[in-house]
Amino acid sequence: AGLAINCLSNIATEDLGQALLPELLHMLNHPSPYIRKKALLCLYKVFLKYPQGLRLSYDKIKLCLEDPHPSVVSCAVNVITELAEKNPKNYLPLAPAFFKLLTSSANNWMLIKVVKLLGSLVPEEPRLARKLLEPLSGMVKSTHAKSLLYESVHAITLCLPYVKKADG
């Protein structure tokens, strides 16, 4: 099944995406985390060809951020971060879920994506800047991963214009 899903992501068209969207969304509930990850990645390719599909499946994608398997959560973060590059404002309602991941995850690769997304949301919701400073500065102090350190410092610089000096 994983190979078939992978093939679909490579040949996705608008019509094919529209026809197979319900089946792909159903696969997000599959017992195998591998199939759930493949379905998420395929949905990303489908959304590029059939953007209306994202509106129809936003809630299902959002639920993947709470999946019990960390690799599915990581995949959902990757897909949402890639989609958010075009219009971060659409993903502002996911800020609490991403903040929870920021403060609870130990997966550096996923944290890089989370930090990037939260940093891109700051201009859309300036109050987020004050909330992000503490966990981001903690990350800067504690991480040994240079890529995560870079993204954290970059996100902090995005936050600073929105924070008053009295806030810290």
C-alpha positions as a Markdown table, in Angstrom:
| # | Residue | x | y | z |
|---|---|---|---|---|
| 1 | Ala | 0.0 | 0.0 | 0.0 |
| 2 | Gly | 2.9 | 2.4 | 0.8 |
| 3 | Leu | 4.3 | 2.0 | -2.7 |
| 4 | Ala | 0.9 | 2.7 | -4.3 |
| 5 | Ile | 0.5 | 5.8 | -2.2 |
| 6 | Asn | 4.0 | 6.9 | -3.2 |
| 7 | Cys | 3.2 | 6.4 | -6.8 |
| 8 | Leu | 0.0 | 8.4 | -6.5 |
| 9 | Ser | 2.0 | 11.3 | -5.1 |
| 10 | Asn | 4.2 | 11.3 | -8.2 |
| 11 | Ile | 1.4 | 11.2 | -10.7 |
| 12 | Ala | -1.1 | 13.4 | -8.8 |
| 13 | Thr | -3.3 | 15.7 | -10.9 |
| 14 | Glu | -6.2 | 17.9 | -9.9 |
| 15 | Asp | -8.8 | 15.3 | -11.1 |
| 16 | Leu | -7.0 | 12.4 | -9.5 |
| 17 | Gly | -6.6 | 14.3 | -6.2 |
| 18 | Gln | -10.2 | 15.2 | -6.2 |
| 19 | Ala | -11.3 | 11.6 | -6.8 |
| 20 | Leu | -8.9 | 10.0 | -4.3 |
| 21 | Leu | -9.0 | 12.6 | -1.5 |
| 22 | Pro | -11.6 | 10.7 | 0.6 |
| 23 | Glu | -9.5 | 7.5 | 0.4 |
| 24 | Leu | -6.3 | 9.3 | 1.4 |
| 25 | Leu | -8.1 | 11.0 | 4.3 |
| 26 | His | -9.4 | 7.6 | 5.4 |
| 27 | Met | -5.8 | 6.3 | 5.3 |
| 28 | Leu | -4.9 | 8.9 | 8.0 |
| 29 | Asn | -6.7 | 6.5 | 10.4 |
| 30 | His | -4.9 | 3.4 | 9.3 |
| 31 | Pro | -3.4 | 1.3 | 12.1 |
| 32 | Ser | 0.1 | 1.4 | 10.5 |
| 33 | Pro | 2.1 | 4.6 | 11.1 |
| 34 | Tyr | 3.9 | 4.0 | 7.8 |
| 35 | Ile | 0.7 | 4.2 | 5.9 |
| 36 | Arg | -0.4 | 7.3 | 7.8 |
| 37 | Lys | 2.9 | 9.0 | 7.0 |
| 38 | Lys | 2.7 | 8.1 | 3.3 |
| 39 | Ala | -0.9 | 9.3 | 3.1 |
| 40 | Leu | 0.2 | 12.7 | 4.6 |
| 41 | Leu | 3.0 | 13.1 | 2.2 |
| 42 | Cys | 0.8 | 12.2 | -0.7 |
| 43 | Leu | -1.8 | 14.7 | 0.5 |
| 44 | Tyr | 0.8 | 17.4 | 0.3 |
| 45 | Lys | 1.4 | 16.6 | -3.4 |
| 46 | Val | -2.4 | 16.4 | -3.9 |
| 47 | Phe | -2.8 | 19.9 | -2.3 |
| 48 | Leu | -0.3 | 21.4 | -4.7 |
| 49 | Lys | -2.4 | 20.2 | -7.6 |
| 50 | Tyr | -5.8 | 20.5 | -5.9 |
| 51 | Pro | -5.7 | 23.3 | -3.4 |
| 52 | Gln | -9.4 | 23.1 | -2.5 |
| 53 | Gly | -8.6 | 19.6 | -1.1 |
| 54 | Leu | -6.7 | 21.3 | 1.8 |
| 55 | Arg | -9.8 | 23.2 | 2.8 |
| 56 | Leu | -11.8 | 20.0 | 2.8 |
| 57 | Ser | -9.2 | 18.1 | 4.9 |
| 58 | Tyr | -7.7 | 20.8 | 7.2 |
| 59 | Asp | -9.2 | 19.3 | 10.3 |
| 60 | Lys | -7.9 | 15.8 | 9.6 |
| 61 | Ile | -4.4 | 17.1 | 9.0 |
| 62 | Lys | -4.6 | 19.0 | 12.3 |
| 63 | Leu | -5.5 | 15.8 | 14.1 |
| 64 | Cys | -2.3 | 14.3 | 12.8 |
| 65 | Leu | -0.3 | 16.7 | 15.1 |
| 66 | Glu | -1.7 | 14.7 | 18.0 |
| 67 | Asp | -0.9 | 11.2 | 16.5 |
| 68 | Pro | 0.5 | 8.8 | 19.1 |
| 69 | His | 3.4 | 7.9 | 16.8 |
| 70 | Pro | 6.2 | 10.5 | 16.7 |
| 71 | Ser | 7.1 | 9.9 | 13.0 |
| 72 | Val | 3.5 | 10.7 | 11.9 |
| 73 | Val | 3.6 | 13.9 | 14.0 |
| 74 | Ser | 6.9 | 14.8 | 12.4 |
| 75 | Cys | 5.5 | 14.2 | 9.0 |
| 76 | Ala | 2.4 | 16.3 | 9.7 |
| 77 | Val | 4.7 | 19.1 | 10.9 |
| 78 | Asn | 6.7 | 18.9 | 7.7 |
| 79 | Val | 3.6 | 19.0 | 5.5 |
| 80 | Ile | 2.0 | 21.9 | 7.4 |
| 81 | Thr | 5.3 | 23.9 | 7.4 |
| 82 | Glu | 5.7 | 23.5 | 3.7 |
| 83 | Leu | 2.1 | 24.5 | 3.0 |
| 84 | Ala | 2.5 | 27.5 | 5.4 |
| 85 | Glu | 5.4 | 29.0 | 3.4 |
| 86 | Lys | 2.9 | 30.4 | 0.9 |
| 87 | Asn | 0.4 | 31.9 | 3.4 |
| 88 | Pro | 1.3 | 31.5 | 7.1 |
| 89 | Lys | -1.9 | 33.3 | 8.2 |
| 90 | Asn | -4.0 | 30.3 | 7.3 |
| 91 | Tyr | -2.2 | 28.2 | 9.9 |
| 92 | Leu | -2.4 | 30.6 | 12.8 |
| 93 | Pro | -5.1 | 28.5 | 14.5 |
| 94 | Leu | -2.5 | 25.7 | 14.8 |
| 95 | Ala | -0.1 | 27.9 | 16.9 |
| 96 | Pro | -1.1 | 26.3 | 20.2 |
| 97 | Ala | -0.5 | 22.8 | 18.9 |
| 98 | Phe | 2.9 | 23.9 | 17.5 |
| 99 | Phe | 3.8 | 25.7 | 20.8 |
| 100 | Lys | 3.0 | 22.4 | 22.6 |
| 101 | Leu | 5.4 | 20.6 | 20.3 |
| 102 | Leu | 8.0 | 23.3 | 20.7 |
| 103 | Thr | 8.0 | 22.8 | 24.5 |
| 104 | Ser | 7.6 | 19.0 | 24.6 |
| 105 | Ser | 9.5 | 17.5 | 21.7 |
| 106 | Ala | 13.1 | 16.3 | 21.7 |
| 107 | Asn | 13.2 | 15.6 | 17.9 |
| 108 | Asn | 15.6 | 18.3 | 16.6 |
| 109 | Trp | 14.6 | 17.9 | 13.0 |
| 110 | Met | 10.9 | 18.4 | 13.8 |
| 111 | Leu | 11.8 | 21.3 | 16.2 |
| 112 | Ile | 13.6 | 23.1 | 13.3 |
| 113 | Lys | 10.3 | 23.0 | 11.3 |
| 114 | Val | 8.2 | 24.0 | 14.3 |
| 115 | Val | 10.5 | 27.0 | 15.1 |
| 116 | Lys | 10.4 | 28.0 | 11.4 |
| 117 | Leu | 6.6 | 27.9 | 11.3 |
| 118 | Leu | 6.2 | 29.7 | 14.6 |
| 119 | Gly | 8.6 | 32.4 | 13.5 |
| 120 | Ser | 6.6 | 32.9 | 10.3 |
| 121 | Leu | 3.4 | 33.3 | 12.4 |
| 122 | Val | 4.8 | 36.1 | 14.6 |
| 123 | Pro | 4.1 | 38.9 | 12.1 |
| 124 | Glu | 0.5 | 37.6 | 11.8 |
| 125 | Glu | 0.0 | 37.4 | 15.6 |
| 126 | Pro | 2.5 | 39.7 | 17.4 |
| 127 | Arg | 1.4 | 38.5 | 20.8 |
| 128 | Leu | 3.0 | 35.2 | 20.0 |
| 129 | Ala | 6.5 | 36.8 | 20.1 |
| 130 | Arg | 6.5 | 37.3 | 23.8 |
| 131 | Lys | 5.3 | 33.7 | 24.4 |
| 132 | Leu | 8.0 | 32.3 | 22.2 |
| 133 | Leu | 11.0 | 34.1 | 23.6 |
| 134 | Glu | 11.4 | 32.0 | 26.7 |
| 135 | Pro | 11.3 | 28.5 | 25.0 |
| 136 | Leu | 13.5 | 29.8 | 22.1 |
| 137 | Ser | 16.1 | 31.3 | 24.4 |
| 138 | Gly | 16.1 | 28.1 | 26.4 |
| 139 | Met | 16.7 | 26.2 | 23.2 |
| 140 | Val | 19.6 | 28.5 | 22.3 |
| 141 | Lys | 21.2 | 27.8 | 25.6 |
| 142 | Ser | 20.8 | 24.1 | 25.6 |
| 143 | Thr | 20.9 | 22.7 | 22.1 |
| 144 | His | 24.1 | 21.3 | 20.5 |
| 145 | Ala | 22.5 | 21.1 | 17.1 |
| 146 | Lys | 23.8 | 24.0 | 15.0 |
| 147 | Ser | 20.8 | 23.9 | 12.6 |
| 148 | Leu | 18.3 | 24.2 | 15.5 |
| 149 | Leu | 20.4 | 26.9 | 17.1 |
| 150 | Tyr | 20.4 | 28.8 | 13.9 |
| 151 | Glu | 16.6 | 28.6 | 13.4 |
| 152 | Ser | 16.0 | 29.5 | 17.1 |
| 153 | Val | 18.2 | 32.6 | 16.8 |
| 154 | His | 16.5 | 33.5 | 13.6 |
| 155 | Ala | 13.1 | 33.1 | 15.1 |
| 156 | Ile | 14.2 | 35.3 | 18.1 |
| 157 | Thr | 15.2 | 38.0 | 15.7 |
| 158 | Leu | 11.8 | 37.8 | 14.1 |
| 159 | Cys | 10.2 | 38.2 | 17.6 |
| 160 | Leu | 12.2 | 41.1 | 18.9 |
| 161 | Pro | 10.4 | 43.9 | 16.9 |
| 162 | Tyr | 7.1 | 42.8 | 18.5 |
| 163 | Val | 8.3 | 42.7 | 22.1 |
| 164 | Lys | 8.6 | 45.7 | 24.4 |
| 165 | Lys | 11.9 | 46.1 | 26.3 |
| 166 | Ala | 10.0 | 45.8 | 29.6 |
| 167 | Asp | 8.9 | 42.3 | 28.6 |
| 168 | Gly | 12.4 | 41.0 | 28.8 |
